[in-house]
mmCIF file of C-alpha atoms in Angstrom:
data_model
loop_
_atom_site.group_PDB
_atom_site.id
_atom_site.type_symbol
_atom_site.label_atom_id
_atom_site.label_comp_id
_atom_site.label_asym_id
_atom_site.label_seq_id
_atom_site.Cartn_x
_atom_site.Cartn_y
_atom_site.Cartn_z
ATOM 1 C CA GLU A 1 -53.203 -2.397 -29.884
ATOM 2 C CA PRO A 2 -49.505 -2.773 -29.080
ATOM 3 C CA GLU A 3 -47.075 -2.657 -31.964
ATOM 4 C CA VAL A 4 -45.201 -5.693 -30.766
ATOM 5 C CA THR A 5 -46.803 -9.076 -30.177
ATOM 6 C CA GLN A 6 -45.521 -11.266 -27.386
ATOM 7 C CA THR A 7 -46.100 -14.983 -26.977
ATOM 8 C CA PRO A 8 -47.121 -16.731 -24.890
ATOM 9 C CA SER A 9 -49.233 -14.383 -22.812
ATOM 10 C CA HIS A 10 -48.753 -16.643 -19.785
ATOM 11 C CA GLN A 11 -46.118 -19.306 -19.186
ATOM 12 C CA VAL A 12 -46.001 -21.605 -16.190
ATOM 13 C CA THR A 13 -42.835 -23.583 -15.670
ATOM 14 C CA GLN A 14 -41.094 -25.564 -12.986
ATOM 15 C CA MET A 15 -37.940 -24.326 -11.312
ATOM 16 C CA GLY A 16 -34.853 -25.358 -13.253
ATOM 17 C CA GLN A 17 -36.615 -25.571 -16.597
ATOM 18 C CA GLU A 18 -35.711 -23.515 -19.646
ATOM 19 C CA VAL A 19 -38.204 -21.022 -21.061
ATOM 20 C CA ILE A 20 -38.228 -19.035 -24.278
ATOM 21 C CA LEU A 21 -40.271 -15.869 -24.526
ATOM 22 C CA ARG A 22 -40.998 -14.490 -27.980
ATOM 23 C CA CYS A 23 -41.557 -11.055 -29.419
ATOM 24 C CA VAL A 24 -42.719 -10.309 -32.959
ATOM 25 C CA PRO A 25 -42.470 -6.672 -34.015
ATOM 26 C CA ILE A 26 -45.070 -5.644 -36.580
ATOM 27 C CA SER A 27 -42.719 -3.451 -38.564
ATOM 28 C CA ASN A 28 -39.037 -3.926 -39.232
ATOM 29 C CA HIS A 29 -36.895 -2.318 -36.556
ATOM 30 C CA LEU A 30 -33.291 -2.733 -35.537
ATOM 31 C CA TYR A 31 -33.478 -1.843 -31.826
ATOM 32 C CA PHE A 32 -35.210 -4.157 -29.367
ATOM 33 C CA TYR A 33 -35.354 -4.334 -25.634
ATOM 34 C CA TRP A 34 -36.459 -6.615 -22.840
ATOM 35 C CA TYR A 35 -37.774 -5.283 -19.562
ATOM 36 C CA ARG A 36 -39.092 -7.093 -16.505
ATOM 37 C CA GLN A 37 -41.693 -6.213 -13.879
ATOM 38 C CA ILE A 38 -41.916 -8.306 -10.739
ATOM 39 C CA LEU A 39 -45.413 -8.133 -9.241
ATOM 40 C CA GLY A 40 -45.833 -4.918 -7.281
ATOM 41 C CA GLN A 41 -42.420 -3.581 -8.297
ATOM 42 C CA LYS A 42 -41.120 -1.189 -10.906
ATOM 43 C CA VAL A 43 -40.378 -1.980 -14.528
ATOM 44 C CA GLU A 44 -36.670 -2.812 -14.878
ATOM 45 C CA PHE A 45 -34.346 -2.794 -17.872
ATOM 46 C CA LEU A 46 -32.823 -6.150 -18.794
ATOM 47 C CA VAL A 47 -31.104 -5.859 -22.163
ATOM 48 C CA SER A 48 -30.953 -3.880 -25.390
ATOM 49 C CA PHE A 49 -30.305 -5.530 -28.745
ATOM 50 C CA TYR A 50 -29.176 -3.783 -31.902
ATOM 51 C CA ASN A 51 -28.333 -5.239 -35.265
ATOM 52 C CA ASN A 52 -28.242 -8.788 -33.886
ATOM 53 C CA GLU A 53 -25.958 -7.970 -30.968
ATOM 54 C CA ILE A 54 -26.419 -7.074 -27.322
ATOM 55 C CA SER A 55 -25.640 -3.361 -26.969
ATOM 56 C CA GLU A 56 -26.211 -3.063 -23.233
ATOM 57 C CA LYS A 57 -27.365 -5.259 -20.364
ATOM 58 C CA SER A 58 -28.214 -4.757 -16.711
ATOM 59 C CA GLU A 59 -26.823 -6.604 -13.704
ATOM 60 C CA ILE A 60 -30.044 -8.640 -13.678
ATOM 61 C CA PHE A 61 -29.158 -10.089 -17.089
ATOM 62 C CA ASP A 62 -26.739 -12.756 -15.905
ATOM 63 C CA ASP A 63 -25.525 -15.939 -17.596
ATOM 64 C CA GLN A 64 -28.951 -17.544 -17.188
ATOM 65 C CA PHE A 65 -30.364 -15.117 -19.742
ATOM 66 C CA SER A 66 -29.765 -14.891 -23.470
ATOM 67 C CA VAL A 67 -31.358 -13.072 -26.389
ATOM 68 C CA GLU A 68 -31.340 -13.711 -30.090
ATOM 69 C CA ARG A 69 -33.171 -13.019 -33.298
ATOM 70 C CA PRO A 70 -32.993 -16.482 -34.863
ATOM 71 C CA ASP A 71 -34.969 -15.910 -38.053
ATOM 72 C CA GLY A 72 -34.519 -12.177 -38.574
ATOM 73 C CA SER A 73 -38.021 -11.469 -37.337
ATOM 74 C CA ASN A 74 -38.830 -13.041 -33.966
ATOM 75 C CA PHE A 75 -36.852 -11.706 -31.016
ATOM 76 C CA THR A 76 -36.453 -14.167 -28.145
ATOM 77 C CA LEU A 77 -35.471 -14.091 -24.495
ATOM 78 C CA LYS A 78 -34.287 -17.392 -23.093
ATOM 79 C CA ILE A 79 -33.929 -18.201 -19.417
ATOM 80 C CA ARG A 80 -31.818 -21.341 -19.125
ATOM 81 C CA SER A 81 -32.638 -22.593 -15.656
ATOM 82 C CA THR A 82 -35.534 -20.710 -14.125
ATOM 83 C CA LYS A 83 -35.620 -19.708 -10.489
ATOM 84 C CA LEU A 84 -38.618 -18.781 -8.351
ATOM 85 C CA GLU A 85 -37.485 -15.153 -8.396
ATOM 86 C CA ASP A 86 -37.719 -15.082 -12.201
ATOM 87 C CA SER A 87 -41.510 -14.972 -11.832
ATOM 88 C CA ALA A 88 -42.494 -11.642 -13.385
ATOM 89 C CA MET A 89 -44.012 -9.918 -16.405
ATOM 90 C CA TYR A 90 -41.502 -9.735 -19.242
ATOM 91 C CA PHE A 91 -41.986 -6.945 -21.764
ATOM 92 C CA CYS A 92 -40.465 -6.616 -25.193
ATOM 93 C CA ALA A 93 -40.109 -3.073 -26.510
ATOM 94 C CA ARG A 94 -39.078 -1.343 -29.712
ATOM 95 C CA GLN A 95 -38.193 2.226 -30.645
ATOM 96 C CA GLN A 96 -40.926 4.527 -31.891
ATOM 97 C CA GLY A 97 -38.789 5.506 -34.868
ATOM 98 C CA SER A 98 -35.434 4.593 -36.353
ATOM 99 C CA ASN A 99 -33.547 6.925 -34.018
ATOM 100 C CA TYR A 100 -32.190 5.219 -30.886
ATOM 101 C CA ASN A 101 -33.267 8.302 -28.918
ATOM 102 C CA SER A 102 -36.938 7.874 -29.781
ATOM 103 C CA PRO A 103 -39.224 6.571 -27.038
ATOM 104 C CA LEU A 104 -40.121 2.944 -26.530
ATOM 105 C CA HIS A 105 -43.334 1.107 -27.287
ATOM 106 C CA PHE A 106 -43.995 -1.989 -25.215
ATOM 107 C CA GLY A 107 -45.816 -5.205 -25.918
ATOM 108 C CA ASN A 108 -48.457 -6.577 -23.546
ATOM 109 C CA GLY A 109 -45.939 -8.861 -21.952
ATOM 110 C CA THR A 110 -45.555 -12.510 -21.024
ATOM 111 C CA ARG A 111 -46.454 -13.427 -17.464
ATOM 112 C CA LEU A 112 -43.919 -16.001 -16.322
ATOM 113 C CA THR A 113 -44.788 -18.087 -13.273
ATOM 114 C CA VAL A 114 -42.062 -20.344 -11.887
ATOM 115 C CA THR A 115 -43.272 -22.994 -9.436
ATOM 116 C CA GLN B 1 -31.953 7.755 -2.193
ATOM 117 C CA LYS B 2 -33.804 6.054 -5.041
ATOM 118 C CA GLU B 3 -32.993 7.263 -8.545
ATOM 119 C CA VAL B 4 -36.657 7.926 -9.320
ATOM 120 C CA GLU B 5 -39.308 8.433 -6.650
ATOM 121 C CA GLN B 6 -43.023 8.295 -7.309
ATOM 122 C CA ASP B 7 -45.890 8.183 -4.846
ATOM 123 C CA PRO B 8 -47.622 4.797 -5.370
ATOM 124 C CA GLY B 9 -51.039 6.120 -4.376
ATOM 125 C CA PRO B 10 -53.756 5.060 -4.772
ATOM 126 C CA LEU B 11 -55.082 8.425 -5.865
ATOM 127 C CA SER B 12 -58.873 8.653 -6.085
ATOM 128 C CA VAL B 13 -60.549 11.597 -7.829
ATOM 129 C CA PRO B 14 -64.077 12.318 -9.100
ATOM 130 C CA GLU B 15 -64.795 12.382 -12.807
ATOM 131 C CA GLY B 16 -63.928 15.752 -14.346
ATOM 132 C CA ALA B 17 -61.213 16.591 -11.832
ATOM 133 C CA ILE B 18 -57.713 17.733 -12.749
ATOM 134 C CA VAL B 19 -55.163 15.119 -11.787
ATOM 135 C CA SER B 20 -51.564 15.880 -10.916
ATOM 136 C CA LEU B 21 -49.003 13.063 -10.935
ATOM 137 C CA ASN B 22 -45.386 13.663 -9.990
ATOM 138 C CA CYS B 23 -41.928 12.155 -9.945
ATOM 139 C CA THR B 24 -38.652 13.334 -8.515
ATOM 140 C CA TYR B 25 -35.254 12.090 -9.540
ATOM 141 C CA SER B 26 -31.698 12.324 -8.304
ATOM 142 C CA ASN B 27 -29.620 11.616 -11.432
ATOM 143 C CA SER B 28 -28.851 14.931 -13.138
ATOM 144 C CA ALA B 29 -27.817 13.004 -16.297
ATOM 145 C CA PHE B 30 -31.452 12.164 -17.030
ATOM 146 C CA GLN B 31 -32.480 14.171 -20.073
ATOM 147 C CA TYR B 32 -35.403 12.238 -21.594
ATOM 148 C CA PHE B 33 -38.674 12.035 -19.714
ATOM 149 C CA MET B 34 -41.674 9.886 -20.469
ATOM 150 C CA TRP B 35 -45.040 9.084 -19.002
ATOM 151 C CA TYR B 36 -46.608 5.691 -19.549
ATOM 152 C CA ARG B 37 -50.057 4.435 -18.650
ATOM 153 C CA GLN B 38 -50.426 0.806 -17.624
ATOM 154 C CA TYR B 39 -53.713 -1.014 -17.311
ATOM 155 C CA SER B 40 -53.859 -4.174 -15.249
ATOM 156 C CA ARG B 41 -51.960 -7.064 -16.850
ATOM 157 C CA LYS B 42 -51.031 -4.947 -19.891
ATOM 158 C CA GLY B 43 -47.814 -3.386 -21.108
ATOM 159 C CA PRO B 44 -46.896 0.263 -20.512
ATOM 160 C CA GLU B 45 -48.503 2.543 -23.116
ATOM 161 C CA LEU B 46 -46.607 5.698 -24.067
ATOM 162 C CA LEU B 47 -48.523 8.896 -23.248
ATOM 163 C CA MET B 48 -46.017 11.731 -23.336
ATOM 164 C CA TYR B 49 -42.366 12.187 -24.208
ATOM 165 C CA THR B 50 -40.183 15.248 -23.730
ATOM 166 C CA TYR B 51 -36.534 16.150 -23.378
ATOM 167 C CA SER B 52 -36.708 19.819 -22.465
ATOM 168 C CA SER B 53 -37.749 21.787 -19.433
ATOM 169 C CA GLY B 54 -41.167 23.380 -19.622
ATOM 170 C CA ASN B 55 -44.590 22.180 -20.644
ATOM 171 C CA LYS B 56 -45.757 19.898 -23.424
ATOM 172 C CA GLU B 57 -49.454 19.489 -24.126
ATOM 173 C CA ASP B 58 -51.312 16.718 -25.947
ATOM 174 C CA GLY B 59 -55.074 16.785 -25.680
ATOM 175 C CA ARG B 60 -56.082 16.435 -22.046
ATOM 176 C CA PHE B 61 -52.510 15.639 -20.992
ATOM 177 C CA THR B 62 -49.753 18.099 -20.072
ATOM 178 C CA ALA B 63 -46.242 17.005 -19.185
ATOM 179 C CA GLN B 64 -44.097 19.403 -17.190
ATOM 180 C CA VAL B 65 -40.376 19.124 -16.580
ATOM 181 C CA ASP B 66 -38.308 21.187 -14.150
ATOM 182 C CA LYS B 67 -34.709 20.049 -14.496
ATOM 183 C CA SER B 68 -33.408 22.523 -11.935
ATOM 184 C CA SER B 69 -35.615 20.903 -9.276
ATOM 185 C CA LYS B 70 -35.362 17.402 -10.773
ATOM 186 C CA TYR B 71 -39.139 17.202 -10.790
ATOM 187 C CA ILE B 72 -41.569 16.124 -13.476
ATOM 188 C CA SER B 73 -45.356 16.177 -13.543
ATOM 189 C CA LEU B 74 -48.227 14.888 -15.623
ATOM 190 C CA PHE B 75 -51.536 16.735 -15.518
ATOM 191 C CA ILE B 76 -54.762 15.172 -16.734
ATOM 192 C CA ARG B 77 -57.653 17.556 -17.364
ATOM 193 C CA ASP B 78 -61.306 16.512 -17.320
ATOM 194 C CA SER B 79 -60.416 13.074 -15.965
ATOM 195 C CA GLN B 80 -62.552 10.150 -17.099
ATOM 196 C CA PRO B 81 -63.195 6.723 -15.540
ATOM 197 C CA SER B 82 -61.238 5.266 -18.485
ATOM 198 C CA ASP B 83 -58.178 7.118 -17.164
ATOM 199 C CA SER B 84 -58.164 4.748 -14.188
ATOM 200 C CA ALA B 85 -54.812 2.988 -14.475
ATOM 201 C CA THR B 86 -51.283 3.055 -13.117
ATOM 202 C CA TYR B 87 -49.159 5.932 -14.403
ATOM 203 C CA LEU B 88 -45.434 5.356 -14.700
ATOM 204 C CA CYS B 89 -42.805 7.996 -15.117
ATOM 205 C CA ALA B 90 -39.645 6.923 -16.919
ATOM 206 C CA MET B 91 -36.433 8.676 -17.784
ATOM 207 C CA SER B 92 -33.113 8.080 -19.460
ATOM 208 C CA GLU B 93 -29.728 9.631 -20.064
ATOM 209 C CA ILE B 94 -28.782 11.226 -23.357
ATOM 210 C CA ASN B 95 -25.545 9.336 -23.992
ATOM 211 C CA THR B 96 -25.235 6.982 -26.938
ATOM 212 C CA GLY B 97 -26.492 3.530 -26.085
ATOM 213 C CA THR B 98 -28.245 4.583 -22.918
ATOM 214 C CA ALA B 99 -31.046 6.664 -24.346
ATOM 215 C CA SER B 100 -33.448 3.742 -24.232
ATOM 216 C CA LYS B 101 -32.277 2.274 -20.959
ATOM 217 C CA LEU B 102 -35.250 3.609 -19.083
ATOM 218 C CA THR B 103 -35.392 4.015 -15.335
ATOM 219 C CA PHE B 104 -38.970 3.799 -14.140
ATOM 220 C CA GLY B 105 -40.765 5.068 -11.089
ATOM 221 C CA THR B 106 -42.884 2.629 -9.111
ATOM 222 C CA GLY B 107 -46.077 4.008 -10.676
ATOM 223 C CA THR B 108 -49.067 5.854 -9.212
ATOM 224 C CA ARG B 109 -52.382 4.044 -9.231
ATOM 225 C CA LEU B 110 -55.194 6.406 -10.260
ATOM 226 C CA GLN B 111 -58.897 5.741 -9.747
ATOM 227 C CA VAL B 112 -61.397 8.108 -11.360
ATOM 228 C CA THR B 113 -64.841 7.657 -9.863
ATOM 229 C CA LEU B 114 -68.262 8.518 -11.317
#
């Protein structure tokens, strides 16, 4: 079983709508990440989040995207106005240990379908 | 040239065979190397993790890194049908803040047949 739980497992939305994807880590960690995998393509880094701040983001992570940890537990990815090309699997990940160099463990993902 | 190249397969082998999966990379700053296994519609599952050249063994799995050739491999001994999945190589630089910004290969789909 993955050590992070993502909800929902599948989200269908219409183009232009806002979506919020959620990640609940089982244990208390400071480093979190979002990755994306478009069908048939490679897993891509979106953003890293440390101590309630974005520490690094990719060129994919434009103004349509935002992340936050609103209640100190859940970690969310918001897409403000979805586009067809946002259809993908979105994975939340956390460090294996407390060291930022330790490898990542991924959740089972949220499949986002934009129609 | 892509940063990380991986043959997408599919690779089909009989049960019990030794499987060899490979990735090449172009960025000499990559220092951390990982192998993930991904079943259909699931998240990547960490199999192996290393940051030094040479071999690292864990059960039926051996990860091999050759930094001089920019080439990494994953060997699976005594392959089982349950090993059928997509295998992703991933790597990252050692600098602060980038160690977990992973660059993935496209993945190799493996099918182990009875």
